Coordinates of C-alpha atoms in Angstrom, one line a residue:
M32 CA -10.8 -22.5 -20.3
E33 CA -10.4 -18.9 -21.2
I34 CA -10.1 -16.8 -18.0
N35 CA -12.9 -14.2 -17.5
F36 CA -11.0 -11.3 -16.0
R37 CA -14.2 -9.3 -15.3
K38 CA -15.6 -12.1 -13.1
L39 CA -12.2 -12.7 -11.5
V40 CA -11.8 -9.1 -10.6
R41 CA -15.2 -8.9 -9.0
S42 CA -14.5 -12.0 -7.1
S43 CA -11.0 -10.8 -6.1
A44 CA -12.3 -7.4 -5.0
V45 CA -15.2 -8.8 -2.9
F46 CA -13.3 -11.7 -1.2
S47 CA -10.2 -9.6 -0.8
V48 CA -12.2 -7.1 1.3
L49 CA -14.2 -9.7 3.2
G50 CA -11.1 -11.8 3.8
M51 CA -9.4 -8.9 5.5
L52 CA -12.3 -8.1 7.9
P53 CA -11.1 -10.2 10.9
S54 CA -7.6 -8.8 10.6
L55 CA -8.9 -5.3 10.0
S56 CA -10.2 -5.3 13.5
R57 CA -6.6 -5.2 14.7
V58 CA -5.9 -2.2 12.5
L59 CA -8.8 -0.2 13.8
L60 CA -8.0 -1.0 17.4
M61 CA -4.3 -0.3 17.0
P62 CA -4.7 3.4 18.0
L63 CA -6.4 2.3 21.1
F64 CA -3.7 -0.2 21.9
L65 CA -1.0 2.4 21.3
L66 CA -2.6 5.3 23.1
F67 CA -4.4 3.7 26.0
L68 CA -2.2 0.7 26.8
S69 CA 1.4 0.6 28.0
P70 CA 3.9 -0.9 25.6
Y71 CA 4.3 -3.7 28.1
N72 CA 0.6 -4.7 27.8
Y73 CA 0.6 -4.2 24.1
G74 CA 3.6 -6.6 23.9
I75 CA 1.8 -9.2 26.0
I76 CA -1.3 -9.0 23.7
G77 CA 1.0 -9.4 20.6
L78 CA 2.8 -12.5 22.0
N79 CA -0.6 -14.1 22.9
G80 CA -1.7 -13.5 19.4
T81 CA 1.5 -15.1 18.1
L82 CA 0.8 -18.3 20.1
A83 CA -2.8 -18.3 18.9
S84 CA -1.6 -18.2 15.2
A85 CA 0.9 -21.0 15.8
L86 CA -1.4 -23.6 17.5
P87 CA -3.7 -24.3 14.5
I88 CA -0.7 -26.2 13.1
F89 CA -1.3 -28.9 15.7
L90 CA -5.1 -28.5 15.9
T91 CA -5.7 -29.2 12.2
L92 CA -2.8 -31.5 11.4
G93 CA -2.7 -29.8 8.0
Y94 CA -6.2 -30.9 7.0
N95 CA -7.3 -27.3 6.7
N96 CA -4.6 -26.7 4.1
S97 CA -5.6 -29.8 2.1
F98 CA -9.2 -28.5 2.1
M99 CA -8.7 -26.3 -0.9
R100 CA -7.0 -29.0 -2.9
Y101 CA -9.6 -31.7 -2.2
F102 CA -12.7 -29.5 -2.2
F103 CA -12.8 -29.5 -6.0
D104 CA -12.7 -33.3 -6.0
Y105 CA -15.8 -33.5 -3.9
Q106 CA -17.8 -30.5 -4.9
R107 CA -19.9 -32.2 -7.6
N108 CA -21.7 -34.3 -5.0
K109 CA -23.2 -32.2 -2.2
K110 CA -23.6 -35.1 0.2
I111 CA -20.0 -36.1 -0.1
L112 CA -18.9 -32.5 0.2
Y113 CA -20.9 -32.0 3.4
A114 CA -19.5 -35.2 4.9
Y115 CA -15.9 -34.0 4.0
V116 CA -16.4 -30.6 5.6
S117 CA -18.0 -32.2 8.7
T118 CA -15.2 -34.7 9.1
I119 CA -12.4 -32.1 9.0
M120 CA -14.2 -29.8 11.5
V121 CA -15.0 -32.6 13.9
M122 CA -11.4 -33.7 13.8
T123 CA -10.2 -30.2 14.5
L124 CA -12.6 -29.9 17.5
V125 CA -11.5 -33.2 19.0
I126 CA -7.8 -32.4 18.8
S127 CA -8.5 -28.9 20.3
V128 CA -10.2 -30.4 23.3
L129 CA -7.5 -33.1 23.8
L130 CA -4.8 -30.4 23.7
I131 CA -6.6 -28.4 26.4
V132 CA -7.0 -31.5 28.6
I133 CA -3.3 -32.4 28.2
T134 CA -1.9 -28.9 28.9
I135 CA -4.0 -28.2 32.0
P136 CA -1.5 -29.9 34.3
L137 CA 1.6 -29.0 32.2
G138 CA 0.8 -25.6 30.8
Q139 CA 2.5 -23.4 33.5
K140 CA 5.7 -25.5 33.4
I141 CA 5.9 -25.0 29.6
H142 CA 5.4 -21.3 30.0
T143 CA 8.1 -21.0 32.6
V144 CA 10.6 -22.7 30.3
A145 CA 9.5 -20.9 27.1
F146 CA 9.1 -17.3 28.2
K147 CA 11.3 -15.0 30.4
D148 CA 8.7 -12.7 31.9
P149 CA 6.9 -14.4 34.9
V150 CA 3.7 -12.4 34.2
F151 CA 3.1 -14.3 30.9
T152 CA 1.5 -17.4 32.5
Y153 CA -0.5 -20.3 31.2
Y154 CA -3.6 -18.9 32.9
P155 CA -5.0 -16.9 31.3
Y156 CA -2.6 -16.4 28.3
G157 CA -1.9 -20.0 27.3
I158 CA -5.4 -21.3 27.7
T159 CA -6.9 -18.4 25.8
A160 CA -4.4 -18.9 23.0
I161 CA -5.5 -22.5 22.6
V162 CA -9.2 -21.6 22.5
M163 CA -8.6 -18.8 20.0
A164 CA -6.6 -21.2 17.8
M165 CA -9.5 -23.6 17.9
I166 CA -11.9 -20.9 16.8
F167 CA -9.6 -19.7 14.1
S168 CA -9.2 -23.2 12.7
L169 CA -12.9 -24.1 12.6
N170 CA -13.8 -20.7 11.1
G171 CA -11.0 -20.9 8.6
I172 CA -12.5 -24.2 7.2
Q173 CA -16.0 -22.7 7.1
L174 CA -14.8 -19.6 5.3
M175 CA -12.9 -21.6 2.7
F176 CA -16.1 -23.6 2.2
Y177 CA -18.1 -20.4 1.5
R178 CA -15.4 -18.9 -0.6
N179 CA -15.0 -21.9 -2.9
L180 CA -18.8 -21.9 -3.4
Q181 CA -18.7 -18.2 -4.1
R182 CA -21.3 -17.6 -1.3
I183 CA -20.5 -14.0 -0.6
T184 CA -23.5 -13.4 1.9
S185 CA -22.5 -16.4 4.1
Y186 CA -18.9 -15.4 4.0
L187 CA -19.9 -11.8 5.0
W188 CA -22.0 -13.0 8.0
L189 CA -19.1 -14.9 9.5
A190 CA -16.2 -12.7 8.7
G191 CA -18.2 -9.5 9.2
G192 CA -19.7 -10.8 12.5
I193 CA -16.3 -11.6 13.9
F194 CA -15.0 -8.2 12.8
I195 CA -17.8 -6.3 14.5
V196 CA -18.0 -8.2 17.7
S197 CA -14.3 -8.5 18.3
T198 CA -13.8 -4.8 17.6
I199 CA -16.7 -3.8 20.0
A200 CA -15.6 -6.2 22.7
E201 CA -12.0 -5.0 22.8
S202 CA -13.0 -1.4 22.5
F203 CA -15.2 -1.7 25.6
A204 CA -12.5 -3.6 27.4
I205 CA -10.0 -0.7 26.8
L206 CA -12.2 2.4 27.0
V207 CA -15.0 1.4 29.4
F208 CA -13.6 -1.2 31.7
R209 CA -10.0 -0.1 31.5
F210 CA -8.8 -3.8 31.5
D211 CA -5.2 -4.8 31.2
A212 CA -4.0 -7.3 28.6
A213 CA -5.6 -10.3 30.3
G214 CA -9.1 -8.7 30.4
I215 CA -8.9 -7.5 26.8
I216 CA -8.0 -11.0 25.6
L217 CA -10.8 -12.6 27.6
M218 CA -13.4 -10.2 26.2
K219 CA -12.2 -10.8 22.6
V220 CA -12.3 -14.6 23.0
G221 CA -15.8 -14.5 24.5
G222 CA -17.2 -12.2 21.7
I223 CA -15.7 -14.2 18.8
L224 CA -16.7 -17.5 20.4
L225 CA -20.3 -16.4 20.6
V226 CA -20.4 -15.4 16.9
S227 CA -18.6 -18.6 15.9
I228 CA -21.0 -20.9 17.7
I229 CA -24.0 -19.3 16.0
S230 CA -22.2 -19.7 12.6
W231 CA -21.3 -23.4 13.3
I232 CA -24.9 -24.1 14.2
S233 CA -26.1 -22.6 10.9
L234 CA -23.6 -24.7 9.0
I235 CA -24.7 -27.9 10.8
R236 CA -28.4 -27.1 10.0
E237 CA -27.4 -26.6 6.3
M238 CA -25.6 -29.9 6.2
G239 CA -28.4 -31.7 8.0
T240 CA -26.2 -33.8 10.2
I241 CA -22.7 -34.1 11.7
S242 CA -20.8 -37.0 10.2
F243 CA -17.3 -38.4 10.5
D244 CA -15.8 -40.6 7.8
F245 CA -12.2 -41.7 8.5
R246 CA -11.7 -42.3 4.8
F247 CA -11.6 -38.6 4.2
L248 CA -8.8 -38.2 6.8
K249 CA -6.8 -41.0 5.3
S250 CA -6.8 -39.6 1.7
S251 CA -6.3 -36.0 2.9
F252 CA -3.4 -37.0 5.2
R253 CA -1.4 -38.2 2.3
Y254 CA -1.4 -34.6 1.1
S255 CA -1.4 -32.8 4.5
V256 CA 1.4 -34.9 6.1
Y257 CA 4.0 -33.0 4.2
L258 CA 2.3 -29.7 5.1
I259 CA 2.5 -30.2 8.9
P260 CA 6.3 -29.8 9.2
Y261 CA 6.0 -27.1 6.4
I262 CA 3.5 -25.1 8.5
F263 CA 5.4 -25.7 11.8
F264 CA 8.7 -24.4 10.4
G265 CA 6.7 -21.7 8.6
F266 CA 5.7 -20.5 12.1
I267 CA 9.3 -20.6 13.2
Y268 CA 10.5 -18.4 10.3
T269 CA 7.5 -16.0 10.4
S270 CA 6.7 -15.6 14.1
Y271 CA 9.3 -17.2 16.3
D272 CA 11.3 -13.9 16.2
R273 CA 8.7 -12.5 18.6
V274 CA 9.5 -15.2 21.2
M275 CA 13.2 -14.5 20.8
I276 CA 12.7 -10.8 21.2
E277 CA 10.9 -11.4 24.5
K278 CA 13.8 -13.6 25.5
Y279 CA 16.7 -11.4 24.5
L280 CA 15.1 -8.0 24.9
D281 CA 11.8 -7.2 26.7
F282 CA 8.1 -6.7 26.2
N283 CA 8.6 -3.0 25.4
A284 CA 10.9 -3.9 22.5
L285 CA 8.4 -6.5 21.5
A286 CA 5.7 -3.8 21.4
V287 CA 7.8 -1.7 19.0
F288 CA 8.4 -4.8 16.8
N289 CA 4.7 -5.7 16.9
L290 CA 3.8 -2.2 15.8
S291 CA 6.2 -2.5 12.9
M292 CA 4.9 -5.9 11.9
A293 CA 1.3 -4.7 12.3
I294 CA 2.1 -2.0 9.7
V295 CA 3.7 -4.3 7.2
M296 CA 1.1 -7.0 7.8
F297 CA -1.1 -5.0 5.5
V298 CA 1.1 -6.5 2.7
E299 CA 0.5 -10.0 4.1
M300 CA -3.2 -9.3 4.4
G301 CA -3.2 -8.2 0.8
I302 CA -1.3 -11.3 -0.4
G303 CA -3.6 -13.6 1.6
A304 CA -6.8 -11.9 0.4
I305 CA -5.7 -12.1 -3.2
Q306 CA -4.6 -15.7 -2.8
N307 CA -8.0 -16.6 -1.4
A308 CA -9.8 -14.9 -4.2
I309 CA -7.7 -16.0 -7.2
Y310 CA -6.3 -19.5 -6.2
P311 CA -9.5 -21.4 -7.0
S312 CA -9.2 -20.0 -10.6
V313 CA -5.5 -20.7 -10.8
Y314 CA -5.8 -24.2 -9.4
E315 CA -8.6 -24.9 -11.9
M316 CA -6.4 -23.7 -14.8
F317 CA -3.5 -25.9 -13.5
K318 CA -6.0 -28.8 -13.4
N319 CA -7.1 -28.3 -17.0
D320 CA -3.6 -27.6 -18.5
P321 CA -1.2 -25.0 -17.1
K322 CA 0.7 -24.7 -20.4
V323 CA -2.5 -23.8 -22.3
H324 CA -3.4 -21.2 -19.6
E325 CA 0.2 -20.0 -19.0
E326 CA -0.4 -16.4 -20.1
S327 CA -3.6 -16.1 -18.2
I328 CA -2.0 -17.4 -15.0
N329 CA 0.9 -15.0 -15.4
K330 CA -1.5 -12.1 -15.9
I331 CA -3.0 -12.9 -12.6
F332 CA 0.4 -13.0 -10.9
R333 CA 1.3 -9.6 -12.5
F334 CA -2.0 -8.2 -11.3
M335 CA -1.2 -9.5 -7.8
G336 CA 2.3 -7.9 -8.0
M337 CA 0.9 -4.5 -9.0
V338 CA -1.5 -4.5 -6.0
I339 CA 1.2 -5.6 -3.6
M340 CA 3.6 -2.8 -4.8
I341 CA 0.9 -0.2 -4.4
I342 CA 0.2 -1.4 -0.8
V343 CA 4.0 -1.3 0.0
G344 CA 4.2 2.2 -1.4
G345 CA 1.2 3.4 0.6
L346 CA 2.5 1.9 3.8
C347 CA 5.9 3.5 3.3
A348 CA 4.4 6.9 2.8
A349 CA 1.9 6.7 5.8
T350 CA 4.3 5.2 8.4
P351 CA 6.4 8.3 9.4
I352 CA 3.2 10.5 9.5
G353 CA 1.3 8.1 11.7
I354 CA 4.1 7.4 14.2
D355 CA 4.3 11.1 15.0
F356 CA 1.1 10.7 17.0
L357 CA 2.4 7.9 19.2
K358 CA 4.6 7.6 22.3
P359 CA 8.3 8.4 21.6
V360 CA 9.2 4.7 22.4
Y361 CA 7.6 3.7 19.0
R362 CA 9.8 5.9 16.9
T363 CA 12.2 3.0 16.1
A364 CA 9.5 1.6 13.9
I365 CA 10.2 4.4 11.3
Y366 CA 13.4 2.7 10.1
L367 CA 12.3 -0.8 10.8
V368 CA 9.3 -0.7 8.5
P369 CA 11.2 -0.1 5.2
V370 CA 13.4 -3.1 6.0
L371 CA 10.4 -5.3 6.8
L372 CA 8.6 -4.1 3.6
I373 CA 11.6 -5.3 1.6
S374 CA 11.2 -8.7 3.2
Y375 CA 7.5 -8.8 2.1
L376 CA 8.5 -8.0 -1.5
F377 CA 10.4 -11.3 -1.5
R378 CA 7.4 -12.8 0.2
Y379 CA 5.3 -12.0 -2.8
L380 CA 7.8 -13.6 -5.2
W381 CA 7.9 -16.7 -3.0
V382 CA 4.1 -17.0 -3.0
V383 CA 4.0 -16.8 -6.8
Y384 CA 6.7 -19.4 -7.3
T385 CA 5.3 -21.9 -4.8
V386 CA 2.0 -22.4 -6.7
P387 CA 3.2 -25.5 -8.6
L388 CA 4.7 -26.9 -5.4
F389 CA 1.3 -26.6 -3.6
Y390 CA -0.7 -27.9 -6.5
Y391 CA 1.2 -31.1 -7.5
K392 CA 1.1 -33.9 -5.0
K393 CA 4.7 -34.9 -5.8
Q394 CA 6.0 -31.4 -5.5
V395 CA 4.3 -30.7 -2.1
K396 CA 6.9 -33.0 -0.5
K397 CA 9.5 -30.3 -1.0
L398 CA 7.7 -27.7 1.0
P399 CA 8.8 -28.8 4.5
L400 CA 12.4 -28.5 3.4
L401 CA 11.9 -24.9 2.4
N402 CA 10.4 -23.9 5.7
F403 CA 13.0 -25.9 7.6
I404 CA 15.6 -23.8 5.9
G405 CA 13.6 -20.6 6.8
G406 CA 13.3 -21.6 10.4
C407 CA 17.0 -22.3 10.8
I408 CA 17.8 -18.9 9.2
T409 CA 15.3 -17.1 11.5
V410 CA 16.7 -18.6 14.7
G411 CA 20.3 -18.4 13.6
V412 CA 20.3 -14.8 12.3
N413 CA 18.2 -13.5 15.3
F414 CA 20.5 -15.4 17.7
M415 CA 23.5 -13.6 16.2
L416 CA 22.0 -10.1 15.6
L417 CA 19.5 -9.5 18.3
P418 CA 22.0 -9.0 21.2
T419 CA 24.1 -6.6 19.1
L420 CA 21.7 -4.8 16.8
G421 CA 18.5 -5.1 18.7
L422 CA 15.3 -4.9 16.7
L423 CA 17.2 -4.1 13.5
G424 CA 18.7 -7.6 13.8
A425 CA 15.2 -9.0 13.7
A426 CA 14.3 -7.0 10.7
I427 CA 17.4 -8.0 8.8
A428 CA 16.7 -11.7 9.7
A429 CA 13.2 -11.2 8.1
V430 CA 14.8 -10.0 4.8
C431 CA 17.4 -12.8 4.9
V432 CA 14.9 -15.6 5.4
R433 CA 12.5 -14.5 2.7
L434 CA 15.2 -13.9 0.2
V435 CA 16.8 -17.3 0.7
L436 CA 13.3 -19.0 0.6
Y437 CA 12.5 -17.3 -2.7
L438 CA 15.9 -18.3 -4.3
C439 CA 15.5 -21.9 -3.1
T440 CA 11.9 -22.1 -4.4
Y441 CA 12.9 -20.6 -7.7
Y442 CA 15.5 -23.2 -8.4
L443 CA 13.2 -26.0 -7.2
V444 CA 10.4 -25.0 -9.4
I445 CA 12.5 -24.1 -12.5
G446 CA 14.1 -27.5 -12.3
S447 CA 11.0 -29.6 -11.8
S448 CA 8.1 -27.7 -13.6
D449 CA 7.4 -27.0 -17.2
F450 CA 5.4 -23.9 -16.3
K451 CA 7.2 -20.7 -17.3
F452 CA 6.7 -17.7 -15.0
D453 CA 6.6 -14.3 -16.7
L454 CA 6.3 -11.3 -14.3
S455 CA 7.5 -8.9 -17.0
Y456 CA 7.4 -5.3 -15.8
V457 CA 6.8 -6.3 -12.2
W458 CA 10.5 -7.0 -11.9
V459 CA 11.4 -3.4 -12.8
I460 CA 9.0 -2.1 -10.1
F461 CA 10.4 -4.6 -7.6
L462 CA 14.0 -3.5 -8.1
V463 CA 13.4 0.2 -7.9
V464 CA 11.0 0.0 -4.9
S465 CA 13.6 -2.2 -3.1
L466 CA 16.3 0.4 -3.7
L467 CA 14.1 3.3 -2.5
L468 CA 13.2 1.4 0.6
T469 CA 16.8 0.7 1.3
G470 CA 17.6 4.4 0.9
L471 CA 14.8 5.3 3.3
F472 CA 16.2 3.0 6.0
A473 CA 19.7 4.4 5.6
S474 CA 18.6 8.0 5.6
D475 CA 16.9 7.6 9.0
Y476 CA 19.2 5.1 10.7
F477 CA 22.6 6.6 9.6
F478 CA 21.9 10.2 8.6
H479 CA 18.8 11.2 10.6
L480 CA 17.2 13.3 8.0
P481 CA 14.9 16.2 9.2
P482 CA 11.4 14.8 9.7
L483 CA 9.8 16.9 7.0
L484 CA 12.4 15.8 4.4
F485 CA 12.2 12.2 5.4
K486 CA 8.4 12.2 5.1
G487 CA 8.7 13.7 1.6
F488 CA 11.2 11.0 0.7
S489 CA 8.9 8.3 2.0
F490 CA 6.4 9.1 -0.7
M491 CA 8.9 8.1 -3.5
P492 CA 8.1 4.4 -3.7
L493 CA 4.3 5.1 -4.0
L494 CA 4.9 7.8 -6.6
F495 CA 7.1 5.6 -8.7
V496 CA 4.6 2.7 -8.7
M497 CA 1.8 5.0 -9.7
M498 CA 3.8 6.7 -12.4
F499 CA 4.9 3.3 -13.8
Y500 CA 1.3 2.1 -13.6
I501 CA 0.0 5.0 -15.6
R502 CA 2.8 4.9 -18.1
K503 CA 2.4 1.1 -18.6
L504 CA -1.3 1.5 -19.2
K505 CA -0.9 4.6 -21.3
L506 CA -3.6 6.4 -19.3
L507 CA -2.3 9.9 -19.6
S508 CA -5.4 11.7 -20.9
L509 CA -8.3 12.9 -18.7
K510 CA -10.4 10.2 -20.3
G511 CA -7.8 7.6 -19.5
V512 CA -7.6 8.8 -15.9
G513 CA -11.4 8.3 -15.7
E514 CA -11.0 4.8 -17.1
L515 CA -8.5 4.1 -14.4
L516 CA -11.4 4.2 -11.9
K517 CA -13.2 1.4 -13.8
I518 CA -11.8 -1.8 -12.4
N519 CA -13.0 -4.0 -15.2
T520 CA -11.2 -1.8 -17.8
Y521 CA -7.9 -1.6 -16.1
M522 CA -7.8 -5.4 -15.4
W523 CA -8.2 -6.0 -19.2
R524 CA -5.2 -3.7 -19.8
I525 CA -3.0 -5.5 -17.3

């Protein structure tokens, strides 16, 4: 199968944008959070969101992650495919309801043990986190269903509806009703739940019935059972630092870290959106013959790397300018962001090299070990550095865990897979951008450069990536610059 880059780019562009819509709501609302809420309330909202992102691990039992893998086995028979989708969604709903029933008498005791601040109670923060996790899980399965079928309109209605309603609901909660963290969260949950119910009803009408076939769970569980500990420890290494910051520091410090992570999460959003758009094609090429399609797959990974580097450069340039408009308490984010961006450069490498581990059933058994290592590093490094270095310790821990995970993954894949990765010129960009980000951190943390000089320095990573891009593609003429705007042309050059 010869890859059609024009078709891939169109799909990548559309689903990348649509896939970021729900998360984009947080971006648009961030100025309201930072300007109208106290850092304390912003910290509470961030911790509630962290819980909501962790709970789908237990609500789906990994079945949502096996969905992409098994979708292509069932897609040729619409009746079987509908039965599979229905089974996974029913299972998720049942587990969600059971978790709510179980935690009603125990929730407050769990919160008292897990969190330091007495304000962060099970009612309303814990219960809303469970409901939000259920919504995320069910919608995630439905969005994967639409994406794999290349149904852009259906995907847009669900993702776009959530984006619009959640943005309006939280904006009203902040600007009109002047709610605190609890009120904002409740309005968001109510708005998203309304859109989701309408979407679920539409899907049920399309499928014609709700069915449940245990055989789907049995076959999928053989794949997903290894992903459950993988995802759990993945949460530990990606998000548990927020819980530790609340324990060792306070909600104000957590607000600063949440802001820093909200900025760098643009990189994660870019990685996730590109993954969602390109992985169906990559998996299909792996299914046919990865050796035959080796160069095509590597082209995709290099394209992904170029996009990620541009995002990193843009965030680096924009951060010191944007933080000038915020409360002085948030200024710490200026030197935290470059360090966290370095961690996400390693995240990109890790995502690339894990593709064979995710695809091959025998290899997927190694994934829990990787995240177990990551979880141990996150907890250990934060335990050692948070009390002495504060938030910088959390940022250093993020770099350490992603570097070690990439190195472990590299040696696992190289030793067990015949596929040869070739990122080519992306390595050069990676090295230079990493050095520039390190210099940015040092210039603010140790030398306190004048603000204007530091802002100028912060543009260096973006300028380097763009200059390298233009040089690599030999687009130095005016005509070439015009061609740069044509996405189909530049993808062929890459």
